[in-house]
Coordinates of C-alpha atoms in Angstrom, one line a residue:
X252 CA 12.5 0.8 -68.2
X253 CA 11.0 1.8 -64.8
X254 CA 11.4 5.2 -63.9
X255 CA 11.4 7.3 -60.5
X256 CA 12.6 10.3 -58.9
X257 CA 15.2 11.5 -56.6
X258 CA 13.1 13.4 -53.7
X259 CA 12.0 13.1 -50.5
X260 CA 8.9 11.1 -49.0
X261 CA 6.9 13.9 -48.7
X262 CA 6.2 13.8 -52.9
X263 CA 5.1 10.3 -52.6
X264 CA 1.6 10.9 -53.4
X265 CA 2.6 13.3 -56.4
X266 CA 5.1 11.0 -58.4
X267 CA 2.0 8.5 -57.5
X268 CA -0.2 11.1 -59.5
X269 CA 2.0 11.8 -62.0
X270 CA 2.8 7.5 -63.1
X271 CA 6.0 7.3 -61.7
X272 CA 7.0 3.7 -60.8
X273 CA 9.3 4.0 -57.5
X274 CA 10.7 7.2 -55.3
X275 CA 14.7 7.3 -54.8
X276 CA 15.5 8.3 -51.5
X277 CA 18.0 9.7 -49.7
X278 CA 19.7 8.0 -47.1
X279 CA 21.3 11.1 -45.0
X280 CA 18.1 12.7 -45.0
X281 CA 15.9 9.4 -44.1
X282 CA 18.1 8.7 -41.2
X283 CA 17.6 12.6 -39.6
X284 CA 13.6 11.6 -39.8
X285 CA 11.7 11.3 -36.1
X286 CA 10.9 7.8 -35.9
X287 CA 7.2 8.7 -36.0
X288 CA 7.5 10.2 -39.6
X289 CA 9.6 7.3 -40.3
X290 CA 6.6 4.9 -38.9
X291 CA 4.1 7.0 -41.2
X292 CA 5.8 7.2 -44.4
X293 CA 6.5 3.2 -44.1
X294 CA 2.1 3.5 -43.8
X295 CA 1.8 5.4 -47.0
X296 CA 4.2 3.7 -49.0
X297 CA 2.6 -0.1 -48.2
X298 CA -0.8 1.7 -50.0
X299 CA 0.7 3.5 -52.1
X300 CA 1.4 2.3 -55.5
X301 CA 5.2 3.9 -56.1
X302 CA 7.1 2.1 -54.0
X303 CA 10.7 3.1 -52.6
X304 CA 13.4 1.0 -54.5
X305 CA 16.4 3.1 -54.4
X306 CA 18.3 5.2 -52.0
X307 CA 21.0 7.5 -52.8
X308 CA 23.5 10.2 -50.4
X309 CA 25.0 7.0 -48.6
X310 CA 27.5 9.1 -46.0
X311 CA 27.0 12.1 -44.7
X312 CA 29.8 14.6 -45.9
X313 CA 31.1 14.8 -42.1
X314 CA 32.7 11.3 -43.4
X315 CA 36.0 10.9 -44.2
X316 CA 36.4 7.8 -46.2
X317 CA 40.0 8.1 -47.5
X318 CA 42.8 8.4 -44.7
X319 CA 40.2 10.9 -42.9
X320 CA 38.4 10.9 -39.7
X321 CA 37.0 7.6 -40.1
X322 CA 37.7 4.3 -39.0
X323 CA 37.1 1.3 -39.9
X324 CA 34.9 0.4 -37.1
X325 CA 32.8 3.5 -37.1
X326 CA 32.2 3.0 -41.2
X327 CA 31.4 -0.9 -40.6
X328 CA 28.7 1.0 -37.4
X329 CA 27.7 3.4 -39.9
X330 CA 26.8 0.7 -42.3
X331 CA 25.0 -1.4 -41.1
X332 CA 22.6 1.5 -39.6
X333 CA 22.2 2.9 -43.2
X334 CA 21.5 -0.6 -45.2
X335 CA 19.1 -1.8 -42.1
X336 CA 17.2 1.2 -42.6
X337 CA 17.1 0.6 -46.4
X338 CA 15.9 -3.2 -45.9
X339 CA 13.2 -1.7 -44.1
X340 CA 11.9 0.4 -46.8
X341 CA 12.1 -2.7 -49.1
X342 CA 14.6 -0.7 -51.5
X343 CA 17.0 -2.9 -53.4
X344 CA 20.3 -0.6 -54.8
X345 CA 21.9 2.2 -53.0
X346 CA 24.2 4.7 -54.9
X347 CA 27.4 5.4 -53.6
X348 CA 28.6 8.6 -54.7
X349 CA 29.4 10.6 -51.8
X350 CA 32.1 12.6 -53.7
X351 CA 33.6 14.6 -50.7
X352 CA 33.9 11.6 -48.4
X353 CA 36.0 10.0 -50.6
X354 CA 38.3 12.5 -52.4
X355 CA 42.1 11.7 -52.2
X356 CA 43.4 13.9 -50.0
X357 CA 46.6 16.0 -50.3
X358 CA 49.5 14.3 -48.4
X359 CA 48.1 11.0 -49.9
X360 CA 49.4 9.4 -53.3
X361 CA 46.3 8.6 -56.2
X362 CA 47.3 4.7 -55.9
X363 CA 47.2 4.6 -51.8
X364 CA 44.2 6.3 -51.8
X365 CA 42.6 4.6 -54.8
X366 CA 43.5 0.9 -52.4
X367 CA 41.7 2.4 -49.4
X368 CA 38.8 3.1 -51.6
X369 CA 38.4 -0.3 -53.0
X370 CA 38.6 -1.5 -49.3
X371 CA 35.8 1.0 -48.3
X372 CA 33.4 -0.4 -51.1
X373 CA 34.3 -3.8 -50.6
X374 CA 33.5 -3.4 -47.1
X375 CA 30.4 -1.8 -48.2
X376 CA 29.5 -4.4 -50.3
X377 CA 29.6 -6.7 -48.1
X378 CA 27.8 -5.3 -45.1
X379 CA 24.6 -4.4 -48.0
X380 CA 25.0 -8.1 -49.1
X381 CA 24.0 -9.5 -45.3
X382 CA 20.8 -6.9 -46.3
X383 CA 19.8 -8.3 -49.1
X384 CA 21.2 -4.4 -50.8
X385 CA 23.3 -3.7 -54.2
X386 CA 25.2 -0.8 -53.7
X387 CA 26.4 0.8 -57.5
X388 CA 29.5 3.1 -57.6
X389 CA 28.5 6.9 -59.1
X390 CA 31.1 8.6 -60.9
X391 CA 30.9 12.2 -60.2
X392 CA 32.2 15.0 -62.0
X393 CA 35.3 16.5 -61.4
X394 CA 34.0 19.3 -59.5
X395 CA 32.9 17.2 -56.9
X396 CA 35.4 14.6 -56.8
X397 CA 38.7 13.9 -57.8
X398 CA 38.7 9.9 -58.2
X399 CA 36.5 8.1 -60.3
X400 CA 35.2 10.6 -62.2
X401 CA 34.1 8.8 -65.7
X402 CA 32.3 5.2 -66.6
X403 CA 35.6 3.4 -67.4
X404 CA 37.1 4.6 -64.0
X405 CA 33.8 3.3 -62.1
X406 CA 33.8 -0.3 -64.3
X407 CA 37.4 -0.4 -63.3
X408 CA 36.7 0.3 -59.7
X409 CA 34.0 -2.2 -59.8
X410 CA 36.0 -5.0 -61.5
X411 CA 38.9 -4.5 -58.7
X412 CA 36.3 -4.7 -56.2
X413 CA 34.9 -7.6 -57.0
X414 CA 32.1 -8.2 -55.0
X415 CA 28.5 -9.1 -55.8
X416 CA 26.8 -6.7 -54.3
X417 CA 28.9 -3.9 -55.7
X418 CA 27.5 -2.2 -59.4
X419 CA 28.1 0.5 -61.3
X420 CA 25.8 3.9 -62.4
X421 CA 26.0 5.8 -64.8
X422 CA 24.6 9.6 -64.5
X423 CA 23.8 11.8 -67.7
X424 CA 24.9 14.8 -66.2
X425 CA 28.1 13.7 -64.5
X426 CA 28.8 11.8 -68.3
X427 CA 28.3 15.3 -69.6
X428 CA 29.8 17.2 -67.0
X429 CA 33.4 15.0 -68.1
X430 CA 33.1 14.7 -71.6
X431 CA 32.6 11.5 -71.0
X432 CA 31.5 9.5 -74.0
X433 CA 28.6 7.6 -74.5
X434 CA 30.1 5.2 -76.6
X435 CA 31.5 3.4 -73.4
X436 CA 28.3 2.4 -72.3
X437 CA 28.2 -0.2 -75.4
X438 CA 32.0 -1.3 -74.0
X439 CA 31.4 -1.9 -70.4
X440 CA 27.8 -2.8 -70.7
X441 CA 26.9 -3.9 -67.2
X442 CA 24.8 -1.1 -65.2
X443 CA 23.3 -1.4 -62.1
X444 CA 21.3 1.5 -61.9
X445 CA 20.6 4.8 -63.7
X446 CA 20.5 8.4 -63.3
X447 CA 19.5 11.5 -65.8
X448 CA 19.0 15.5 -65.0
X449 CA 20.1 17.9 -68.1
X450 CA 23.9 17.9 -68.7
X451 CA 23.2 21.7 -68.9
X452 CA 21.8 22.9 -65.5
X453 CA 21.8 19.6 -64.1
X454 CA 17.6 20.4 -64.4
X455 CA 14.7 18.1 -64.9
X456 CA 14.7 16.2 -68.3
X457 CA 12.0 18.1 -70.4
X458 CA 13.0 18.9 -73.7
X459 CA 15.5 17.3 -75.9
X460 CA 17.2 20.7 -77.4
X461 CA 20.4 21.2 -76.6
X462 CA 21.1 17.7 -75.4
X463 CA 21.6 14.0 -76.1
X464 CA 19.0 12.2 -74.0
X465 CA 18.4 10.1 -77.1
X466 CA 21.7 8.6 -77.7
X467 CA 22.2 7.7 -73.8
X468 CA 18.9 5.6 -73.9
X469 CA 19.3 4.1 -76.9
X470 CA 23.3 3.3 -75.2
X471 CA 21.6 1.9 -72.5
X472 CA 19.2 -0.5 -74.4
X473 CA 21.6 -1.5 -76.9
X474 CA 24.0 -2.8 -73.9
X475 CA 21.0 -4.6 -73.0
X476 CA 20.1 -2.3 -69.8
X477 CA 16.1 -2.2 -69.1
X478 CA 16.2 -1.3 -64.9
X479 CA 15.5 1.4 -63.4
X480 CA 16.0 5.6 -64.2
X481 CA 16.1 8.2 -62.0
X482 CA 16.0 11.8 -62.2
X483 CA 18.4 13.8 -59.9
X484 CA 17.8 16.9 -61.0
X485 CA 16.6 20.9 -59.9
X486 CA 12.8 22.1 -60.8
X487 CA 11.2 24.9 -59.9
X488 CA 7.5 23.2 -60.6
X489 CA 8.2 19.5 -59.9
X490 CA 4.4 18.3 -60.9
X491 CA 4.7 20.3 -64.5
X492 CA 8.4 18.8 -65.2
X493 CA 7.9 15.7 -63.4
X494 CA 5.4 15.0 -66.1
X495 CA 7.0 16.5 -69.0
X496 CA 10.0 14.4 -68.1
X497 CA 8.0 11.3 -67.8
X498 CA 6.5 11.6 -70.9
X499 CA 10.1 12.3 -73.0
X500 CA 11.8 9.4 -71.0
X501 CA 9.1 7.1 -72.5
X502 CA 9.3 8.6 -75.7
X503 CA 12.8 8.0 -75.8
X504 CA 12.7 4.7 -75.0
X505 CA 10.5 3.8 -77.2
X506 CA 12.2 5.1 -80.3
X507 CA 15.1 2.9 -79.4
X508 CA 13.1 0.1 -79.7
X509 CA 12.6 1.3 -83.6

């Protein structure tokens, strides 16, 4: 496994300390940068030896993705900024959760609004294909979205997409955050990218009490997954649970391999 965290560029040189292998960006955030800090942080990261391979916040959540504000012109625009600026920082997978900008809205029938959204991540899939980009689906919890919310909704999604460049994630927290069950990682198998925080606090993964880190990664490499996991997740002390975290993801992983 490769492991990385969620966080702006300005923590480079700590997850660097600390033996992470890559930084997961955010896209929103990168794209609001002056293109002089842009310039700079593309500097550190070509010496640096955590590199950035992943992106995640695709839209801002001014976007309106399902009969909303957005057309198909301006998303196609948006796109193709977004992944171009990706390419540049040499990342390979983008997450697409984005969980207000594409909501069915009221007025709006599940199945219309579930066509529009395999349109939009078709579309999506292909623009990140002419950039060399994988964009996964992230099912959210149900708090934060109200389509595709669990594994076997995102697999689904994924399979009526049916586009290359489109994956699926899977998220600890969000799993937990359903009642989602683990199980269906063995059953759909095919994960493009990974994310982990506490299903309790949606916090930094430091201890094991309380949760089931150890069944997900042992999930995970039983369906044959050995890519990349990030943590999205809140810390008050990111260099103490950065490392903590570090050292029970490895852990974990290597008692799957018993």
């Amino acid at each position: 496994m490769r492991y990385g965290i969620c966080t702006g560029l300005e923590n480079l040189e700590l997850l660097e300390r600390l033996g992470y292998d890559y930084i997961e960006l955010s896209v929103t955030a990168t794209m609001n940068l002056e293109p002089k800090a842009l310039w700079e942080y593309r500097e550190k990261l070509k010496s640096s030896k955590v590199k950035c391979e992943a992106f995640n916040i695709l839209f801002p959540k001014t976007m309106e993705l399902i009969g909303g504000n957005t057309s198909e012109e301006e998303l196609r625009e948006y796109l193709h900024k977004a992944m171009a600026l990706i390419q540049s920082f040499g990342a390979e997978v983008v997450v697409f959760g984005s969980g207000k900008c594409r909501r069915c809205p009221k007025g709006m029938t599940y199945g219309e609004a579930y066509r529009q959204l395999v349109k939009v991540y078709r579309i999506t899939g292909e623009i990140a294909g002419e950039y060399g980009v994988k964009v996964v689906i992230e099912p959210l919890s149900r708090k934060e979205t109200n389509m595709i919310c669990t594994m076997a909704e995102g697999a689904i999604l994924e399979s009526d997409v049916a586009h290359p460049n489109v994956g699926l994630l899977s998220d600890f927290f969000h799993v937990c955050a359903n009642s989602d069950s683990i199980d269906d990682i063995g059953v759909i198998r095919n994960f493009g990218h990974i994310h982990i925080a506490s299903g309790k606090g949606r916090r930094y993964p430091v201890s094991q009490e309380g949760e089931c880190y150890g069944e997900f990664i042992k999930a995970l490499q039983d369906a044959g997954y050995n890519g990349r996991i990030s943590i999205e997740g809140k810390t008050e002390d990111m260099e103490k649970d950065g490392a903590a975290a570090l050292v029970l993801l490895r852990e974990l992983e290597g008692r799957s391999y018993e």
